[in-house]
CSV table of C-alpha atoms in Angstrom, one decimal:
chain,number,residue,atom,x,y,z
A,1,UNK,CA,17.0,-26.4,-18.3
A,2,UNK,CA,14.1,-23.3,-17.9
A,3,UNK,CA,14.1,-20.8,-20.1
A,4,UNK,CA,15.4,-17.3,-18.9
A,5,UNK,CA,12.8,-15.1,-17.6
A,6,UNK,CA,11.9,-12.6,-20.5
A,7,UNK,CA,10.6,-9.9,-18.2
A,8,UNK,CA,8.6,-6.6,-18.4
A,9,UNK,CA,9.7,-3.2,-16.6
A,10,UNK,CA,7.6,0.2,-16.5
A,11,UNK,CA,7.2,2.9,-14.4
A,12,UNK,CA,4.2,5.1,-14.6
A,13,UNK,CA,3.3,8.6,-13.1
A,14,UNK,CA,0.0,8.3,-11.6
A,15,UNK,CA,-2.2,8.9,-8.0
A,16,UNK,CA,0.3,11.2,-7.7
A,17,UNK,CA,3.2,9.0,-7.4
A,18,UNK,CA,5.1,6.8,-9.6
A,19,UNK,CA,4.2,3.0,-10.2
A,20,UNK,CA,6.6,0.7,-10.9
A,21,UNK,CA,5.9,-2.9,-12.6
A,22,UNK,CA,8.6,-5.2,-12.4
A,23,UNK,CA,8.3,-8.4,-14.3
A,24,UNK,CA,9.8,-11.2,-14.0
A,25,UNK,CA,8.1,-14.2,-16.0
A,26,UNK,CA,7.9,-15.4,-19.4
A,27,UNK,CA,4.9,-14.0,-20.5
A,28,UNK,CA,6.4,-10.9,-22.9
A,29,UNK,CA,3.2,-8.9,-24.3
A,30,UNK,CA,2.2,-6.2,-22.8
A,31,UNK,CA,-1.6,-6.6,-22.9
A,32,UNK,CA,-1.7,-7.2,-19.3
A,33,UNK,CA,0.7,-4.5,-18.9
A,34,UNK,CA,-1.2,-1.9,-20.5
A,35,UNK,CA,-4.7,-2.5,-18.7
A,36,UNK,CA,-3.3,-3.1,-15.4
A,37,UNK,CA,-2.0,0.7,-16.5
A,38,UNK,CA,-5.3,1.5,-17.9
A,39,UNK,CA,-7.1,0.4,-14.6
A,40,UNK,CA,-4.8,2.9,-12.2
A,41,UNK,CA,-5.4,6.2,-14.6
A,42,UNK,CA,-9.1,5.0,-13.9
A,43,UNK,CA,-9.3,4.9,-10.5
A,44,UNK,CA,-7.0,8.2,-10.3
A,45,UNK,CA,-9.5,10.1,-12.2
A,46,UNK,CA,-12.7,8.2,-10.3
A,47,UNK,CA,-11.0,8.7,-6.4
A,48,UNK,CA,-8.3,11.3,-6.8
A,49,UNK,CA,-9.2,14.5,-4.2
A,50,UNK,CA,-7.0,16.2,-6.1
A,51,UNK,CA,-8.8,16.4,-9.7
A,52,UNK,CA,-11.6,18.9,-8.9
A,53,UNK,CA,-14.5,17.0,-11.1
A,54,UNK,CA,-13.4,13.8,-9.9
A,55,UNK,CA,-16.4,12.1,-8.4
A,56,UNK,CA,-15.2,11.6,-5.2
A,57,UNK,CA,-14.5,15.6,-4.9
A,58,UNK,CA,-18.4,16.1,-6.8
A,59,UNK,CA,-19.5,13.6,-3.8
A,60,UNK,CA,-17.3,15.5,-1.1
A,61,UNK,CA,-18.7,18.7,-2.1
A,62,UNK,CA,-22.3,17.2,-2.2
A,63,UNK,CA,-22.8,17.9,-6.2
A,64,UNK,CA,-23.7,14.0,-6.3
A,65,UNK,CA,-25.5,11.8,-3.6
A,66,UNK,CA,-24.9,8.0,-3.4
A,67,UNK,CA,-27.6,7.6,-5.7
A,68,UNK,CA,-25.9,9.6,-8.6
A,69,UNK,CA,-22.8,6.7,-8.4
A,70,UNK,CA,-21.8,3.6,-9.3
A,71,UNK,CA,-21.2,0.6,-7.9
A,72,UNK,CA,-17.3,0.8,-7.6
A,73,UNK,CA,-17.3,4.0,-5.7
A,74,UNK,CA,-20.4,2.8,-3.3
A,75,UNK,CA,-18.0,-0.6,-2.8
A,76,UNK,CA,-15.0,1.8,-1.6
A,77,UNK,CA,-16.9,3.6,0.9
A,78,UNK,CA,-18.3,0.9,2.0
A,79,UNK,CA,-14.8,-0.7,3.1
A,80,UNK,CA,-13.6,2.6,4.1
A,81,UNK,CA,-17.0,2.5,6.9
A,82,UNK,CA,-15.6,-1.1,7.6
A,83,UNK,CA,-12.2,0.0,8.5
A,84,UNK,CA,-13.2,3.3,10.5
A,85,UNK,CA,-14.9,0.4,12.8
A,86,UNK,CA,-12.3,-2.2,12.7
A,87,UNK,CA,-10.0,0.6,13.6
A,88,UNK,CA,-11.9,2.4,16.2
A,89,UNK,CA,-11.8,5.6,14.4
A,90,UNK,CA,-7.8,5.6,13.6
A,91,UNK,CA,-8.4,5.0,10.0
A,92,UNK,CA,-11.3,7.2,8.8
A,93,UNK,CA,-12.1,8.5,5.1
A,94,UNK,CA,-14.7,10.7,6.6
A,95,UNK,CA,-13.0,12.6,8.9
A,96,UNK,CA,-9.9,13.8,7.5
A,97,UNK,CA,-9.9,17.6,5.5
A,98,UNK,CA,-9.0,16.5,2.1
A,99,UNK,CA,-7.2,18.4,-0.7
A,100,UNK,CA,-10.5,19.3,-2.7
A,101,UNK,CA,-11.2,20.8,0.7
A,102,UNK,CA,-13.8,18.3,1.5
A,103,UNK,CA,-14.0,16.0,4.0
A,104,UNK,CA,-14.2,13.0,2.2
A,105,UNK,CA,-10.9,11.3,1.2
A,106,UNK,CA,-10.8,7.9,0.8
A,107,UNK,CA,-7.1,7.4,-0.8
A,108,UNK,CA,-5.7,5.9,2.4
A,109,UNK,CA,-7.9,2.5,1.4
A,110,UNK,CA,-7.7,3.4,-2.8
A,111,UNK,CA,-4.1,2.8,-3.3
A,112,UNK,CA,-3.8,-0.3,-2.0
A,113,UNK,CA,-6.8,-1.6,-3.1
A,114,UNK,CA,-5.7,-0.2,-6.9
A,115,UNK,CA,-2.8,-1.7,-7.3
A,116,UNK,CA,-3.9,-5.3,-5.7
A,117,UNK,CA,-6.7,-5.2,-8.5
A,118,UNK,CA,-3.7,-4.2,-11.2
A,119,UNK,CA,-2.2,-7.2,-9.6
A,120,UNK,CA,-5.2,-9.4,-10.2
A,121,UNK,CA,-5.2,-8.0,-14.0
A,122,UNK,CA,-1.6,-9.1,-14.5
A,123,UNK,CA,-2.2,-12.6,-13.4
A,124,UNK,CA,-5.3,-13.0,-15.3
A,125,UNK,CA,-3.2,-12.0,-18.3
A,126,UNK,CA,-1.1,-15.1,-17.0
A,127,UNK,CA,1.8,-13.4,-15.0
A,128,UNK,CA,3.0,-15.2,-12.6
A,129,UNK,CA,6.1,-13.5,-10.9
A,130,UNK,CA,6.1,-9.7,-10.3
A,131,UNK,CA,6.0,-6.5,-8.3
A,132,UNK,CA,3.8,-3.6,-8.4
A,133,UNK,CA,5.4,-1.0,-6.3
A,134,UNK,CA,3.4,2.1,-5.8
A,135,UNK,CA,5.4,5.0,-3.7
A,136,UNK,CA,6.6,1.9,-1.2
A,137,UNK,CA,3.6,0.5,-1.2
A,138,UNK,CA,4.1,-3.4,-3.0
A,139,UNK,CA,1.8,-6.1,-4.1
A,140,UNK,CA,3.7,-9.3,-4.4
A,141,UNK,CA,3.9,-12.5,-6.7
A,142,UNK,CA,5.4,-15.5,-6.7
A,143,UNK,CA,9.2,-15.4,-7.2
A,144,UNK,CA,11.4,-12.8,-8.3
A,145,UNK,CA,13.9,-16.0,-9.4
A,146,UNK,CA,13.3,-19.6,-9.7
A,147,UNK,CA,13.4,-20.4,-5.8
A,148,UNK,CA,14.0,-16.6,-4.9
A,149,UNK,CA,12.0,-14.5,-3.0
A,150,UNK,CA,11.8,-11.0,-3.7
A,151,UNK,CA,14.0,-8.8,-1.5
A,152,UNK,CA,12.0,-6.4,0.4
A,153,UNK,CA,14.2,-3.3,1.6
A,154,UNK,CA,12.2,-1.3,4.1
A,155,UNK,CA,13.5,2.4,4.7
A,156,UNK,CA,14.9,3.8,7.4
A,157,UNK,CA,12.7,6.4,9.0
A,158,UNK,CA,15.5,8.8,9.6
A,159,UNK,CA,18.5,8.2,7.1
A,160,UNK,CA,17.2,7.6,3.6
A,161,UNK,CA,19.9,6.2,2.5
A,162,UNK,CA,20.2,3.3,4.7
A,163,UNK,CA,17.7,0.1,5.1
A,164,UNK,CA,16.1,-0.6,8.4
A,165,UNK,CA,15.5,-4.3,7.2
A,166,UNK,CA,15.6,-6.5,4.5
A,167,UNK,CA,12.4,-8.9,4.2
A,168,UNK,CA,12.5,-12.1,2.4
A,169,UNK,CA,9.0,-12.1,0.6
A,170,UNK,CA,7.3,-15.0,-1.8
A,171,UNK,CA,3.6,-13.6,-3.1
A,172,UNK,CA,1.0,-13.5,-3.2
A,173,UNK,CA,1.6,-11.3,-0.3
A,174,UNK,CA,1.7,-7.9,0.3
A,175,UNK,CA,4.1,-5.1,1.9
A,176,UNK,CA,3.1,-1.2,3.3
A,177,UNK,CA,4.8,1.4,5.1
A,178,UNK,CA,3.1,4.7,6.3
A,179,UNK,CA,5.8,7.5,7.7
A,180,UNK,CA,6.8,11.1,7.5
A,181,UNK,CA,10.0,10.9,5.6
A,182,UNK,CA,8.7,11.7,2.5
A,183,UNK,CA,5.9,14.3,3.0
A,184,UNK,CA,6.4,15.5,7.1
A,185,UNK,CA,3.6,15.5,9.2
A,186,UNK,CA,0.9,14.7,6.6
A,187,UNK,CA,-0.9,11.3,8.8
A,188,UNK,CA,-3.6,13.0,10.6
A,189,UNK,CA,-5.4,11.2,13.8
A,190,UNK,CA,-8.7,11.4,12.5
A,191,UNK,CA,-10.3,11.4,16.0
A,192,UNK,CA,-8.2,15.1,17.0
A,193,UNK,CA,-7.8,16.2,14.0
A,194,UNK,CA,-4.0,16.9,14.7
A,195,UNK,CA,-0.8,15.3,12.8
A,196,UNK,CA,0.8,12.2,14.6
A,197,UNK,CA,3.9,11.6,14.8
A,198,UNK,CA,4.9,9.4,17.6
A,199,UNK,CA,6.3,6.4,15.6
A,200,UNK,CA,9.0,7.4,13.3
A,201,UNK,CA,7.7,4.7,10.9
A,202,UNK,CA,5.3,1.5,10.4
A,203,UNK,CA,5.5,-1.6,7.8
A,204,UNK,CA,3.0,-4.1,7.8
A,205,UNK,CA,3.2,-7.2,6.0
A,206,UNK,CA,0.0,-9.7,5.2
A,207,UNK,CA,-1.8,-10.8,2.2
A,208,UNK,CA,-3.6,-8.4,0.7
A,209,UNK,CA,-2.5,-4.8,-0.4
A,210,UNK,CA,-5.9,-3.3,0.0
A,211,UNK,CA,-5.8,-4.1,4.1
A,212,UNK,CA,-2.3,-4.0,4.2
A,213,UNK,CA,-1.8,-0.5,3.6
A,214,UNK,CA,-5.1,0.9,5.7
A,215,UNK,CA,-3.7,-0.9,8.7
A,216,UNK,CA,0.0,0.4,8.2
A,217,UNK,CA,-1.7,4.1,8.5
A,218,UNK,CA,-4.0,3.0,11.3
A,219,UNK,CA,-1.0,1.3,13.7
A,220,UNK,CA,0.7,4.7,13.0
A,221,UNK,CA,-2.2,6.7,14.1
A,222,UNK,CA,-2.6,4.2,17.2
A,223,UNK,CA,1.3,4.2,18.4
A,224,UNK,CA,2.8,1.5,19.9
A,225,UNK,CA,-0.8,-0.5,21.0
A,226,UNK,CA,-1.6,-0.7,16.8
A,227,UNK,CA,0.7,-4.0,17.3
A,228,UNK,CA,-1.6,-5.1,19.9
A,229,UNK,CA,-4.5,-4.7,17.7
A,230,UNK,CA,-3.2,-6.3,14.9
A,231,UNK,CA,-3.0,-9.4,16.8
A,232,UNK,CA,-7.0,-9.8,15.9
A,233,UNK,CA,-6.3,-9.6,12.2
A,234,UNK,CA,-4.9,-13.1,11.2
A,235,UNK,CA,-2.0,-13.2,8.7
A,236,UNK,CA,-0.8,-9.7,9.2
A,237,UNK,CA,2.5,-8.8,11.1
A,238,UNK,CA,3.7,-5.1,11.6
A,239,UNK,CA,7.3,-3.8,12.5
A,240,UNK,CA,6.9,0.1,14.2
A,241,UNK,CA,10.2,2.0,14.5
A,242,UNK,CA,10.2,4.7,16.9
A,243,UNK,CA,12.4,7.8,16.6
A,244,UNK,CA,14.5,6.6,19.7
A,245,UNK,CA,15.6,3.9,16.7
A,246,UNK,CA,14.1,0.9,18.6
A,247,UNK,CA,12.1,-1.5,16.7
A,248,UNK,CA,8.7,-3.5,17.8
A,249,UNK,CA,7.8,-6.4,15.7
A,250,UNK,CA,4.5,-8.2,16.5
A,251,UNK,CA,5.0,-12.3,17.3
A,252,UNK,CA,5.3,-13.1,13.4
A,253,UNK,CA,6.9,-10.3,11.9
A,254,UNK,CA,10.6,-12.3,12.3
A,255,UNK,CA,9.6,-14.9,9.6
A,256,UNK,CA,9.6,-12.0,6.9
A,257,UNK,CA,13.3,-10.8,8.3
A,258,UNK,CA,16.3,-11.5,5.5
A,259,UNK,CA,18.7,-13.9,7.4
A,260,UNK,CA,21.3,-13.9,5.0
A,261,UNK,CA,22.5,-11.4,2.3
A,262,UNK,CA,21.5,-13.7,-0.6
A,263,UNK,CA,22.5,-11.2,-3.4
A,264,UNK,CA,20.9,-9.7,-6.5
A,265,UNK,CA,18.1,-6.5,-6.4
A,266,UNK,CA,16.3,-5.2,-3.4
A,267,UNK,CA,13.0,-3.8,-4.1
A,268,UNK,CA,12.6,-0.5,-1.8
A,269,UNK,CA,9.5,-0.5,0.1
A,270,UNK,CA,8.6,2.6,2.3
């Protein structure tokens, strides 16, 4: 018979949201725990636009050049470059007015990529089964039971207390919606400049947090065609609900879909 799954649980205030680690395996000690925590109040004093001495606001503003820092923060903006491409401008940490009144903002790409590195932490400290759910946002692992996967509730963009879908989801995988519920029109199309809000909402599902949530801002930006372009990025599958209440899925997206109410917790996404 296997031993009951001891399990961690914390929440934690930071990048402006709250963060919370749900843990299901045996491994009790928190010394995973606390530097996966360590990690995010790291990277929310490196990246945050919102902490005026940050270096990313020092870079925005031009009181620091490329030269002046490290390695970590060249590495962002260097996928950030990569994803304006990919994306044909829909996703673009340059282009955006951020809140340190810069133009440089870079979050879209840092809170995924964050909390799939806290991720990595917790299973080099030997977790195995967990959630890291960041404001919706979720890097997944393994099982949230013995032969369970992890329920998956995805808001619906215009009641908040009702679920759109249910998603069946076994890590390492990786869940992200972008909407307006939360904070209105705050997704800007970096190529007008203006808010867009022709999809009521957009959750994309794949295998990495850091891509994962980039693209789910970028299909929003694109409307409807985002699905098409997603086709070109192997493993990822994207559900876009528009504010007539119909609901797009690309191809693969109906693998992820909860057939049967199996019980126990749902983990709400965005």
């Amino acid at each position: 018979m296997s031993t009951p799954a001891t399990g961690l649980h914390h929440v934690e205030l930071v990048m402006g949201t709250a963060v919370s680690f749900d843990i299901r395996d045996n491994v009790a000690e928190r010394r995973g725990l606390d530097a996966a925590i360590a990690w995010l109040h790291h990277v929310d004093q490196t990246f945050s636009p919102y902490i005026p001495d940050s270096p990313i606001s020092r870079l925005g503003r031009g009181d620091l050049t490329l030269d002046d820092v490290d390695d970590e923060i060249t590495g962002v903006l260097l996928q950030c470059e990569q994803l304006r491409a990919d994306t044909e401008g829909a996703f673009d940490a340059f282009a955006v007015p951020a809140p340190n009144g810069t133009m440089l903002d870079p979050s879209g790409y840092v809170k995924g990529w964050s909390i799939e590195r806290a991720a990595t932490i917790l299973e080099t400290a030997g977790h195995t089964d967990f959630t890291i759910n960041a404001g919706g946002d979720i890097a997944v692992r393994g099982h949230a039971a013995p032969d369970t996967p992890w329920a998956i509730g995805i808001r619906h963009p215009e009641d908040r207390n009702q679920l759109a879908m249910v998603l069946d989801v076994i890590g390492p995988a990786a869940v992200a919606t972008s909407a307006t519920y939360e904070r209105g029109a705050h997704i800007v199309d970096p190529r007008t400049g203006q808010p867009t809000t022709d999809l009521a909402s957009v959750t994309v599902v794949g295998p990495d947090l850091s891509s994962v949530d980039a693209y789910a801002t970028a299909i929003f930006v694109m409307g409807l065609r985002g699905l098409q372009w997603l086709a070109k990025h192997p493993g990822h599958d994207a559900m876009a609900i528009t504010h007539d209440d119909r609901v797009h899925l690309t191809p693969g997206f109906d693998k992820w879909r909860r057939r049967v109410d199996c019980g126990g917790h749902v983990v709400k996404g965005g």
